[in-house]
XYZ file of N, CA and C in Angstrom:
768
model
N 79.548 -24.557 50.150
C 78.622 -24.399 48.906
C 77.740 -23.057 49.324
N 77.252 -22.437 48.494
C 76.503 -21.103 48.574
C 75.026 -21.237 48.092
N 73.909 -21.065 49.015
C 72.752 -21.255 48.599
C 72.442 -19.648 48.169
N 71.973 -19.570 46.933
C 71.417 -18.145 46.676
C 70.104 -18.013 46.335
N 69.238 -17.051 46.943
C 67.998 -17.138 46.801
C 67.422 -15.630 46.403
N 66.725 -15.622 45.334
C 66.133 -14.358 44.807
C 64.538 -14.332 44.930
N 64.075 -13.509 45.898
C 62.596 -13.416 46.297
C 62.151 -12.360 45.403
N 61.075 -12.814 44.484
C 60.505 -12.040 43.676
C 58.981 -11.855 44.132
N 58.147 -10.909 43.892
C 56.839 -10.776 44.264
C 55.996 -12.138 43.945
N 56.181 -12.713 42.857
C 55.439 -13.948 42.362
C 56.248 -15.222 42.663
N 57.495 -15.276 42.171
C 58.162 -16.583 42.383
C 59.593 -16.205 43.116
N 59.864 -17.278 43.709
C 61.275 -17.340 44.345
C 62.208 -18.255 43.738
N 63.431 -17.854 43.246
C 64.329 -18.605 42.670
C 65.561 -19.171 43.556
N 65.759 -20.229 43.650
C 66.861 -20.762 44.488
C 67.983 -21.438 43.498
N 69.160 -21.119 43.961
C 70.374 -21.925 43.260
C 71.336 -22.196 44.116
N 72.232 -23.343 44.080
C 73.158 -23.863 44.778
C 74.496 -23.838 44.085
N 75.552 -23.052 44.492
C 76.559 -23.101 43.901
C 77.742 -23.834 44.639
N 78.578 -24.516 43.738
C 79.921 -25.037 44.362
C 81.018 -24.100 43.804
N 81.657 -23.353 44.489
C 82.640 -22.428 43.738
C 81.749 -21.585 42.625
N 82.201 -21.682 41.503
C 81.444 -20.717 40.609
C 80.510 -21.456 39.797
N 80.484 -22.849 40.039
C 79.541 -23.809 39.361
C 78.188 -23.738 40.071
N 77.104 -23.609 39.095
C 75.763 -23.825 39.629
C 75.449 -25.241 39.539
N 75.010 -25.959 40.658
C 74.835 -27.286 40.633
C 73.433 -27.413 40.301
N 72.416 -26.954 40.756
C 71.125 -27.190 40.435
C 70.261 -25.552 40.847
N 69.100 -25.490 40.238
C 68.216 -24.129 40.792
C 66.893 -24.728 40.755
N 66.074 -24.081 41.397
C 64.618 -24.403 41.535
C 63.798 -22.981 41.468
N 62.412 -23.170 41.074
C 61.603 -21.947 40.967
C 60.276 -22.234 41.905
N 60.045 -21.627 43.053
C 58.953 -21.985 43.879
C 58.064 -20.546 44.111
N 56.907 -20.882 44.471
C 55.803 -19.711 44.634
C 56.351 -18.743 45.745
N 56.436 -17.484 45.818
C 56.682 -16.564 46.811
C 55.372 -16.592 47.641
N 55.626 -17.033 48.876
C 54.173 -16.817 49.929
C 54.665 -16.335 51.225
N 54.212 -15.177 51.490
C 54.495 -14.442 52.748
C 53.881 -15.236 53.944
N 53.059 -16.093 53.584
C 52.449 -16.892 54.680
C 53.167 -18.266 55.056
N 54.159 -18.475 54.306
C 54.958 -19.752 54.682
C 55.812 -19.543 55.873
N 55.857 -20.269 56.667
C 56.859 -20.042 57.930
C 58.261 -20.518 57.770
N 59.055 -20.187 58.528
C 60.432 -20.459 58.290
C 60.701 -21.914 58.326
N 59.978 -22.633 59.066
C 60.199 -24.243 59.068
C 59.626 -24.769 57.694
N 58.520 -24.198 57.195
C 58.136 -24.744 55.907
C 59.060 -24.366 54.670
N 59.518 -23.167 55.090
C 60.615 -22.794 53.805
C 61.782 -23.766 54.056
N 62.421 -24.126 55.091
C 63.514 -24.840 55.635
C 63.431 -26.390 55.055
N 62.021 -26.940 55.269
C 61.492 -28.337 54.829
C 61.705 -28.493 53.384
N 61.090 -27.264 52.661
C 60.952 -27.105 51.281
C 62.386 -27.157 50.512
N 63.212 -26.493 51.006
C 64.500 -26.171 50.478
C 65.318 -27.692 50.770
N 65.319 -28.261 51.878
C 65.975 -29.450 52.202
C 65.410 -30.438 51.189
N 63.965 -30.568 50.972
C 63.544 -31.566 49.985
C 64.056 -31.396 48.448
N 64.392 -30.044 48.024
C 64.771 -29.860 46.922
C 66.027 -30.244 46.761
N 66.941 -30.006 47.971
C 68.339 -30.379 47.796
C 68.539 -31.935 47.725
N 67.568 -32.766 48.519
C 67.530 -34.208 48.726
C 67.231 -34.731 47.017
N 66.214 -34.240 46.682
C 65.635 -34.625 45.260
C 66.921 -34.397 44.019
N 67.725 -33.547 44.178
C 68.856 -33.331 43.366
C 70.060 -34.033 43.770
N 69.941 -34.788 44.777
C 71.174 -35.403 45.385
C 72.282 -34.583 45.957
N 71.991 -33.450 46.560
C 72.883 -32.623 47.139
C 72.598 -32.422 48.657
N 73.810 -32.549 49.256
C 73.940 -32.672 50.584
C 73.650 -31.307 51.463
N 72.587 -30.939 51.882
C 72.343 -29.651 52.610
C 73.334 -29.159 53.536
N 74.007 -30.172 54.388
C 75.034 -29.922 55.372
C 76.301 -29.330 54.678
N 76.317 -29.425 53.341
C 77.567 -28.732 52.803
C 77.388 -27.199 52.347
N 76.227 -26.777 52.596
C 76.128 -25.319 52.631
C 76.584 -24.520 53.848
N 77.542 -23.655 53.247
C 78.193 -23.037 54.201
C 77.865 -21.297 54.305
N 76.984 -20.988 53.419
C 76.633 -19.516 53.351
C 75.257 -19.322 52.520
N 74.499 -18.420 52.993
C 73.252 -17.891 52.147
C 73.443 -16.593 51.944
N 73.017 -16.356 50.688
C 72.730 -14.938 50.112
C 71.509 -14.884 49.651
N 70.867 -13.627 49.882
C 69.361 -13.278 49.531
C 69.273 -11.853 48.825
N 68.486 -11.845 47.762
C 67.971 -10.522 47.317
C 66.514 -10.805 47.388
N 65.752 -9.566 47.872
C 64.339 -9.808 48.374
C 63.787 -8.683 47.863
N 62.491 -8.656 47.336
C 61.805 -7.377 47.067
C 60.560 -7.572 47.861
N 60.451 -8.500 48.803
C 59.184 -8.653 49.701
C 59.621 -8.747 51.225
N 59.745 -7.431 51.671
C 60.331 -7.426 53.042
C 59.720 -8.359 54.001
N 58.435 -8.431 53.937
C 57.839 -9.347 54.983
C 58.471 -10.734 55.272
N 59.176 -11.247 54.111
C 59.830 -12.376 54.162
C 61.215 -12.707 54.822
N 61.652 -11.240 55.173
C 63.298 -11.326 55.683
C 63.336 -12.101 57.056
N 62.476 -11.828 57.834
C 62.489 -12.609 59.029
C 62.615 -13.918 59.045
N 61.595 -14.583 58.290
C 61.420 -15.962 58.018
C 62.593 -16.625 57.353
N 63.060 -15.933 56.350
C 64.332 -16.555 55.679
C 65.440 -16.479 56.462
N 65.713 -15.481 57.449
C 66.632 -15.306 58.409
C 66.632 -16.611 59.249
N 65.612 -16.836 59.733
C 65.366 -18.147 60.813
C 65.524 -19.361 60.017
N 64.980 -19.310 58.694
C 65.242 -20.781 57.922
C 66.664 -20.815 57.645
N 67.584 -19.906 57.477
C 68.918 -20.024 57.109
C 69.792 -20.518 58.596
N 69.287 -19.881 59.638
C 70.037 -20.065 60.715
C 69.568 -21.570 61.280
N 68.422 -21.954 61.158
C 67.966 -23.235 61.827
C 68.249 -24.514 60.798
N 68.187 -24.245 59.612
C 68.474 -25.327 58.692
C 69.832 -25.500 58.148
N 70.378 -24.298 57.864
C 71.798 -24.304 57.439
C 72.886 -23.897 58.394
N 72.399 -23.327 59.428
C 73.650 -23.004 60.533
C 74.290 -21.948 59.978
N 73.643 -20.969 59.443
C 74.490 -19.646 58.957
C 73.428 -18.548 58.962
N 74.109 -17.500 59.190
C 73.242 -16.191 59.174
C 73.174 -15.809 57.609
N 72.158 -15.411 57.120
C 72.146 -15.055 55.507
C 72.559 -13.746 55.464
N 73.313 -13.287 54.161
C 73.493 -12.072 53.759
C 72.380 -11.581 52.690
N 71.794 -10.457 53.316
C 70.691 -9.907 52.432
C 71.448 -8.747 51.472
N 71.129 -8.678 50.203
C 71.727 -7.513 49.367
C 70.907 -6.212 49.696
N 71.483 -5.196 49.901
C 70.952 -3.953 50.496
C 71.844 -2.965 50.906
N 71.473 -2.025 51.432
C 72.269 -0.907 51.977
C 73.584 -1.470 52.867
N 74.621 -1.121 52.672
C 75.834 -1.398 53.396
C 76.485 -2.663 52.771
N 75.849 -3.223 51.795
C 76.524 -4.397 51.212
C 77.481 -4.128 50.072
N 78.735 -4.430 49.859
C 79.648 -3.971 48.777
C 79.103 -4.866 47.424
N 78.761 -3.862 46.339
C 78.184 -4.468 45.323
C 79.462 -4.246 44.246
N 80.196 -3.136 44.503
C 81.312 -3.092 43.387
C 80.859 -2.192 42.243
N 79.551 -1.459 42.454
C 78.887 -0.769 41.577
C 78.487 0.576 41.955
N 78.931 1.854 41.651
C 78.270 2.958 41.948
C 76.732 3.133 41.669
N 75.938 3.356 42.634
C 74.396 3.541 42.131
C 74.184 5.130 42.229
N 73.815 5.546 40.729
C 73.768 7.034 40.326
C 72.122 7.206 40.200
N 71.519 6.784 41.338
C 70.104 6.862 41.418
C 69.826 8.076 42.341
N 68.875 8.920 42.454
C 68.640 9.982 43.421
C 68.655 9.412 44.683
N 67.808 8.400 45.057
C 68.153 7.664 46.412
C 68.403 6.356 46.139
N 69.716 5.928 46.263
C 69.859 4.400 46.211
C 69.283 3.526 46.845
N 68.821 3.759 47.797
C 68.102 2.839 48.766
C 66.777 2.282 48.171
N 66.194 3.234 47.192
C 64.930 2.890 46.550
C 64.955 1.791 45.464
N 66.278 1.619 45.120
C 66.346 0.639 43.806
C 66.194 -0.830 44.281
N 65.368 -1.469 43.704
C 65.074 -3.006 43.980
C 66.435 -3.815 44.168
N 66.645 -4.541 45.324
C 67.919 -5.461 45.117
C 68.288 -6.158 43.889
N 67.096 -6.790 43.401
C 67.220 -7.636 42.035
C 67.774 -6.993 41.010
N 67.428 -5.587 41.033
C 67.830 -4.760 39.815
C 69.188 -4.700 39.869
N 69.730 -4.301 41.241
C 71.305 -4.105 41.234
C 72.024 -5.392 40.947
N 71.464 -6.487 41.430
C 72.195 -7.807 41.223
C 72.227 -8.087 39.852
N 71.124 -7.927 39.070
C 71.273 -8.020 37.494
C 72.243 -7.376 36.955
N 72.375 -6.011 37.516
C 73.216 -5.004 36.627
C 74.522 -5.370 36.968
N 74.980 -5.836 38.199
C 76.371 -6.489 38.631
C 76.653 -7.690 37.551
N 75.762 -8.540 37.649
C 75.988 -9.803 36.953
C 76.142 -9.521 35.568
N 75.464 -8.851 34.760
C 75.600 -8.532 33.300
C 76.815 -7.543 33.086
N 77.182 -6.663 34.037
C 78.291 -6.033 33.612
C 79.549 -6.604 34.064
N 79.508 -7.609 34.833
C 80.721 -8.514 35.253
C 80.920 -9.295 34.001
N 79.934 -9.941 33.352
C 80.075 -10.807 32.258
C 80.665 -10.083 30.942
N 80.145 -8.690 30.764
C 80.369 -8.281 29.314
C 81.319 -6.999 29.486
N 81.293 -6.276 30.543
C 82.310 -5.011 30.929
C 82.112 -4.123 29.808
N 80.755 -3.660 29.456
C 80.308 -2.747 28.390
C 79.147 -2.070 28.792
N 78.636 -1.151 27.958
C 77.325 -0.636 28.401
C 76.143 -1.601 28.309
N 75.489 -1.581 29.173
C 74.435 -2.626 29.265
C 72.868 -2.083 29.629
N 72.007 -2.695 28.904
C 70.680 -2.604 29.268
C 70.080 -3.985 29.729
N 69.723 -4.139 31.143
C 69.246 -5.428 31.222
C 67.580 -5.279 31.554
N 66.845 -6.270 30.685
C 65.324 -6.177 30.863
C 64.945 -7.582 31.386
N 64.307 -7.452 32.657
C 63.851 -8.566 33.625
C 62.471 -8.499 33.476
N 62.084 -9.652 33.082
C 60.517 -10.048 32.725
C 60.155 -10.754 34.186
N 59.727 -9.912 35.278
C 59.218 -10.447 36.419
C 57.707 -10.095 36.659
N 57.331 -9.972 37.733
C 56.065 -9.219 38.140
C 55.864 -8.050 37.498
N 57.000 -7.411 37.508
C 57.058 -6.044 36.579
C 58.069 -6.242 35.723
N 57.863 -5.525 34.473
C 59.085 -5.720 33.682
C 59.958 -4.470 33.772
N 61.358 -4.634 34.194
C 62.211 -3.719 34.466
C 63.198 -3.483 33.588
N 63.964 -2.200 33.048
C 64.890 -1.969 32.439
C 65.642 -1.272 33.302
N 67.128 -1.742 33.112
C 68.019 -1.020 34.071
C 69.210 -0.948 33.064
N 69.935 0.425 33.078
C 71.169 0.912 32.334
C 72.181 0.819 33.108
N 73.263 0.339 32.577
C 74.653 0.463 33.102
C 75.573 0.941 32.201
N 76.401 1.867 32.652
C 77.580 2.607 31.946
C 78.658 1.890 31.635
N 79.547 2.217 30.406
C 80.725 1.265 30.339
C 81.610 1.343 31.415
N 81.557 2.372 32.204
C 82.498 2.330 33.471
C 81.880 1.360 34.506
N 80.657 0.678 34.344
C 80.143 0.101 35.388
C 79.295 0.673 36.527
N 78.672 1.850 36.122
C 77.921 2.631 37.104
C 76.398 2.397 36.805
N 75.443 2.008 37.929
C 74.212 1.903 37.718
C 73.306 3.217 37.492
N 72.857 3.346 36.344
C 72.298 4.775 35.860
C 70.771 5.016 36.190
N 70.245 3.784 36.350
C 68.648 4.029 36.392
C 67.908 3.263 35.435
N 66.699 3.442 35.296
C 66.047 2.673 34.197
C 64.583 2.923 34.358
N 63.604 1.870 33.835
C 62.249 2.113 33.578
C 61.569 0.668 34.350
N 60.237 1.034 34.701
C 59.399 -0.024 35.275
C 58.183 -0.056 34.670
N 57.809 -0.911 34.079
C 56.308 -1.323 33.589
C 55.727 -2.362 34.077
N 54.348 -2.358 33.998
C 53.525 -3.725 34.529
C 54.011 -4.748 33.898
N 54.126 -5.912 34.625
C 54.615 -7.128 34.024
C 53.703 -7.695 33.076
N 54.044 -8.815 32.337
C 53.107 -9.425 31.148
C 51.807 -9.809 31.777
N 52.044 -10.871 33.203
C 51.250 -11.523 33.632
C 50.041 -10.764 34.445
N 50.798 -9.423 35.000
C 49.778 -8.313 35.459
C 48.900 -7.880 34.428
N 49.370 -7.746 33.237
C 48.592 -7.203 32.082
C 47.366 -8.284 31.621
N 47.978 -9.669 31.555
C 47.161 -10.489 31.135
C 45.860 -10.660 32.086
N 46.294 -10.793 33.482
C 45.239 -10.670 34.569
C 44.172 -9.584 34.513
N 44.768 -8.612 34.294
C 44.202 -7.265 34.384
C 42.992 -7.168 33.213
N 43.379 -7.795 31.882
C 42.435 -7.879 31.003
C 41.271 -8.903 31.133
N 41.414 -9.928 31.876
C 40.681 -10.993 32.104
C 39.626 -10.427 33.369
N 40.385 -9.857 34.383
C 39.515 -9.341 35.548
C 38.485 -8.185 35.070
N 38.862 -7.541 34.291
C 38.145 -6.042 33.947
C 37.311 -6.199 32.783
N 37.553 -7.262 31.778
C 36.652 -7.444 30.631
C 35.974 -8.360 30.654
N 34.681 -8.436 30.682
C 33.853 -9.339 31.140
C 33.746 -10.710 29.990
N 33.990 -10.213 28.883
C 33.882 -11.309 27.772
C 35.231 -11.879 27.368
N 36.415 -11.345 27.811
C 37.775 -11.684 27.514
C 38.126 -12.932 28.349
N 38.467 -13.934 27.696
C 39.111 -15.124 28.607
C 40.460 -15.077 28.934
N 40.919 -15.795 29.996
C 42.373 -15.840 30.444
C 43.124 -16.647 29.244
N 44.109 -16.221 28.647
C 44.898 -17.062 27.664
C 46.360 -17.358 28.049
N 46.804 -18.268 27.265
C 48.338 -18.621 27.650
C 48.978 -17.730 26.758
N 50.288 -17.167 27.520
C 51.201 -16.387 27.031
C 51.880 -17.007 25.846
N 51.618 -16.928 24.660
C 52.267 -18.023 23.533
C 51.958 -16.956 22.358
N 53.027 -17.242 21.279
C 52.849 -16.499 19.921
C 51.840 -16.898 19.120
N 50.825 -16.104 18.716
C 49.865 -16.394 17.681
C 50.112 -16.615 16.332
N 49.479 -17.736 15.582
C 49.907 -17.633 14.295
C 49.867 -16.424 13.332
N 49.243 -15.361 13.806
C 49.354 -14.105 12.899
C 49.230 -12.974 13.815
N 49.662 -11.722 13.335
C 49.602 -10.624 14.062
C 48.118 -10.198 14.256
N 47.339 -10.292 13.123
C 45.871 -10.185 12.906
C 45.204 -11.358 13.387
N 44.743 -11.397 14.731
C 44.045 -12.689 15.348
C 42.811 -12.747 14.504
N 42.601 -13.989 14.135
C 41.187 -14.261 13.545
C 40.043 -14.807 14.650
N 40.678 -15.080 15.965
C 39.682 -15.267 16.990
C 40.344 -14.459 18.220
N 39.344 -14.516 19.358
C 39.520 -13.719 20.460
C 40.775 -14.100 21.150
N 41.311 -15.508 21.238
C 42.560 -15.929 21.912
C 43.509 -15.291 21.318
N 43.674 -15.867 19.980
C 44.775 -15.164 19.103
C 44.860 -13.592 18.935
N 43.833 -13.045 19.158
C 43.795 -11.345 19.231
C 44.554 -10.950 20.429
N 44.109 -11.674 21.719
C 44.693 -11.372 22.952
C 46.364 -11.624 22.762
N 46.584 -12.724 22.467
C 47.900 -13.184 22.308
C 48.775 -12.208 21.537
N 48.175 -11.904 20.500
C 48.852 -10.912 19.486
C 49.127 -9.458 20.257
N 47.947 -9.129 20.922
C 48.041 -7.908 21.702
C 49.449 -7.940 22.930
N 49.311 -9.083 23.588
C 50.432 -9.246 24.669
C 51.725 -9.472 24.008
N 51.948 -10.530 23.134
C 53.329 -10.894 22.827
C 53.781 -9.593 21.864
N 53.046 -9.140 20.911
C 53.627 -8.141 20.000
C 53.457 -6.898 20.559
N 52.639 -6.576 21.598
C 52.629 -5.504 22.424
C 53.812 -5.263 23.400
N 54.375 -6.309 23.875
C 55.441 -6.345 24.697
C 56.724 -6.083 24.067
N 56.880 -6.763 22.771
C 57.898 -6.973 22.082
C 58.109 -5.276 21.745
N 57.104 -4.745 21.261
C 56.961 -3.267 20.865
C 57.742 -2.394 21.986
N 56.790 -2.861 23.121
C 57.377 -1.847 24.392
C 59.013 -2.182 24.655
N 59.303 -3.333 24.448
C 60.684 -3.548 24.900
C 61.626 -2.960 23.857
N 61.370 -3.139 22.485
C 62.206 -2.560 21.544
C 61.968 -1.017 21.485
N 60.815 -0.557 21.773
C 60.828 1.039 21.999
C 61.637 1.703 23.126
N 61.446 1.014 24.102
C 62.139 1.545 25.559
C 63.694 1.574 25.202
N 64.079 0.298 24.691
C 65.383 0.191 24.424
C 66.082 1.157 23.656
N 65.258 1.396 22.459
C 65.615 2.309 21.420
C 65.851 3.769 21.990
N 64.926 4.108 22.902
C 64.794 5.373 23.455
C 65.955 5.489 24.536
N 66.232 4.336 25.129
C 67.402 4.460 26.266
C 68.732 4.586 25.515
N 68.994 3.886 24.489
C 70.180 3.629 23.696
C 70.343 5.115 23.238
N 69.387 5.960 22.642
C 69.545 7.290 22.239
C 69.942 8.219 23.240
N 69.330 8.033 24.436
C 69.561 8.817 25.518
C 70.999 8.709 26.077
N 71.366 7.301 26.035
C 72.667 6.987 26.694
C 73.926 7.313 25.775
N 73.733 7.360 24.590
C 74.773 7.974 23.694
C 76.043 6.967 23.569
N 75.900 5.677 24.144
C 77.052 4.809 23.924
C 76.369 3.596 23.584
N 77.455 2.687 22.764
C 76.770 1.370 22.505
C 76.377 0.454 23.924
N 75.211 -0.170 23.697
C 74.771 -0.987 24.747
C 74.516 -2.466 24.071
N 74.749 -3.488 25.309
C 74.374 -4.955 24.977
C 73.017 -5.055 25.555
N 72.062 -5.488 25.276
C 70.794 -5.793 25.831
C 70.540 -7.312 26.084
N 70.549 -7.421 27.648
C 70.582 -8.798 28.226
C 69.129 -8.896 28.867
N 68.366 -9.964 28.427
C 67.020 -10.354 29.003
C 67.213 -11.549 30.009
N 66.234 -11.217 30.931
C 66.154 -12.568 31.954
C 64.752 -12.543 32.471
N 64.539 -13.564 33.305
C 62.991 -13.840 33.726
C 62.424 -14.823 33.045
N 61.450 -15.590 33.679
C 60.629 -16.649 32.854
C 60.217 -16.405 31.445
N 59.563 -15.351 31.079
C 58.975 -15.195 29.790
C 59.823 -14.434 28.852
N 61.366 -14.155 29.254
C 62.140 -13.662 28.467
C 62.555 -14.345 27.171
N 62.668 -15.552 27.034
C 62.836 -16.269 25.704
C 61.753 -15.993 24.626
N 60.472 -15.891 25.029
C 59.311 -15.831 24.039
C 59.543 -14.246 23.449
N 59.820 -13.495 24.385
C 59.880 -11.966 23.808
C 61.167 -11.792 23.100
N 62.136 -12.467 23.669
C 63.387 -12.191 22.970
C 63.388 -12.931 21.269
N 62.639 -14.028 21.262
C 62.733 -14.644 19.943
C 61.848 -13.538 18.774
N 61.270 -12.713 19.324
C 60.603 -11.687 18.589
C 61.126 -10.259 18.380
N 61.902 -9.983 19.561
C 62.419 -8.723 19.615
C 63.820 -8.236 18.764
N 63.737 -6.940 18.418
C 65.105 -6.671 17.537
C 66.169 -6.263 18.483
N 65.867 -5.789 19.584
C 66.601 -5.060 20.618
C 67.475 -6.049 21.424
N 66.673 -7.311 21.907
C 67.459 -8.081 22.715
C 68.452 -9.088 22.155
N 69.699 -8.771 22.789
C 70.997 -9.708 21.894
C 71.070 -11.010 22.791
N 70.787 -11.078 24.067
C 70.843 -12.527 24.605
C 69.803 -12.616 25.726
N 69.473 -13.934 25.963
C 68.912 -14.190 27.399
C 69.595 -14.957 28.116
N 69.720 -14.361 29.654
C 70.638 -15.090 30.418
C 69.712 -15.652 31.598
N 69.249 -16.903 31.670
C 68.345 -17.378 32.517
C 69.021 -17.351 34.095
N 70.139 -17.370 34.255
C 70.794 -17.451 35.544
C 71.513 -16.009 36.028
N 71.184 -15.075 35.373
C 71.609 -13.862 35.287
C 71.585 -13.376 37.075
N 70.527 -13.453 37.706
C 70.202 -12.913 38.964
C 71.052 -13.728 40.064
N 70.958 -15.147 39.830
C 71.685 -15.977 40.694
C 73.154 -15.967 40.661
N 73.579 -15.739 39.276
C 75.243 -15.363 39.251
C 75.545 -14.094 39.897
N 74.567 -13.030 39.860
C 74.830 -11.899 40.360
C 74.978 -11.893 41.926
N 74.033 -12.733 42.653
C 74.197 -13.009 43.897
C 75.360 -13.596 44.472
N 75.804 -14.633 43.628
C 77.310 -15.153 43.908
C 78.277 -14.293 43.840
N 78.338 -13.493 42.565
C 79.409 -12.318 42.631
C 79.345 -11.291 43.761
N 78.110 -10.838 44.073
C 78.276 -10.051 45.187
C 78.610 -10.531 46.577
N 78.136 -11.767 46.786
C 78.536 -12.523 47.996
C 80.100 -12.712 48.078
N 80.711 -12.859 46.885
C 82.118 -13.191 46.759
C 82.901 -11.781 47.129
N 82.311 -10.488 46.639
C 82.807 -9.360 46.857
C 82.872 -9.016 48.464
N 81.861 -9.527 49.145
C 81.899 -9.297 50.541
C 82.636 -10.319 51.606
N 82.902 -11.208 50.914
C 83.635 -12.336 51.695
C 84.849 -12.717 50.781
N 85.729 -11.697 50.183
C 86.878 -12.150 49.746
C 87.908 -12.501 50.680
N 88.541 -13.857 50.241
C 89.509 -14.370 51.430
C 90.807 -13.824 51.284
């Protein structure tokens, strides 16, 4: 069995695979203050809750955008799963040429998502990932990573509004009844939901024009379903895109 861990700035998503099958997945808060033992106990408890035997894990693969956690995750993997984890980064075979000025600058999660989406569709792709940042990544029909765009994430925008405008409340990210809000909560929700839908559709349209080949737009991340339900650009939501990408990249580096 393979334990896949995607460490984001806000949340960490874990999934356990038996072959190609995702047995279960969990989302926990990312905390740089959590020790390797705390991570180990937490992960083993999640396994127990799902009725999965942690002793059957033979490999661990990690993509992380939080460098301070690397040491603790390494120790956790070695102590609790008796295996050295594979971190997605320079030197790891992804099977995808990275046509970025400096390939080392590209976040591991962005490469993992691109590999996963291309493996599924084998066509031109734009991946939109709604994480701490909202990222857009373009892949050519030949499977080359071309680059993309990075915007402040939806939660960052909501928090900034609440922190910096004295009278504006913190609101739930939910679709308001009308675009023209008739109270402050609905007005903020309209700006956030339809503002981000406009941002996604606008950037995807500009990328599409720039690329000059047909693309499939795949969205992932916690807030993807709500934005996708209003977006004209997004073709599909793939909740497990990153976990699947980790499984694929692990396989490419450990082909039997």
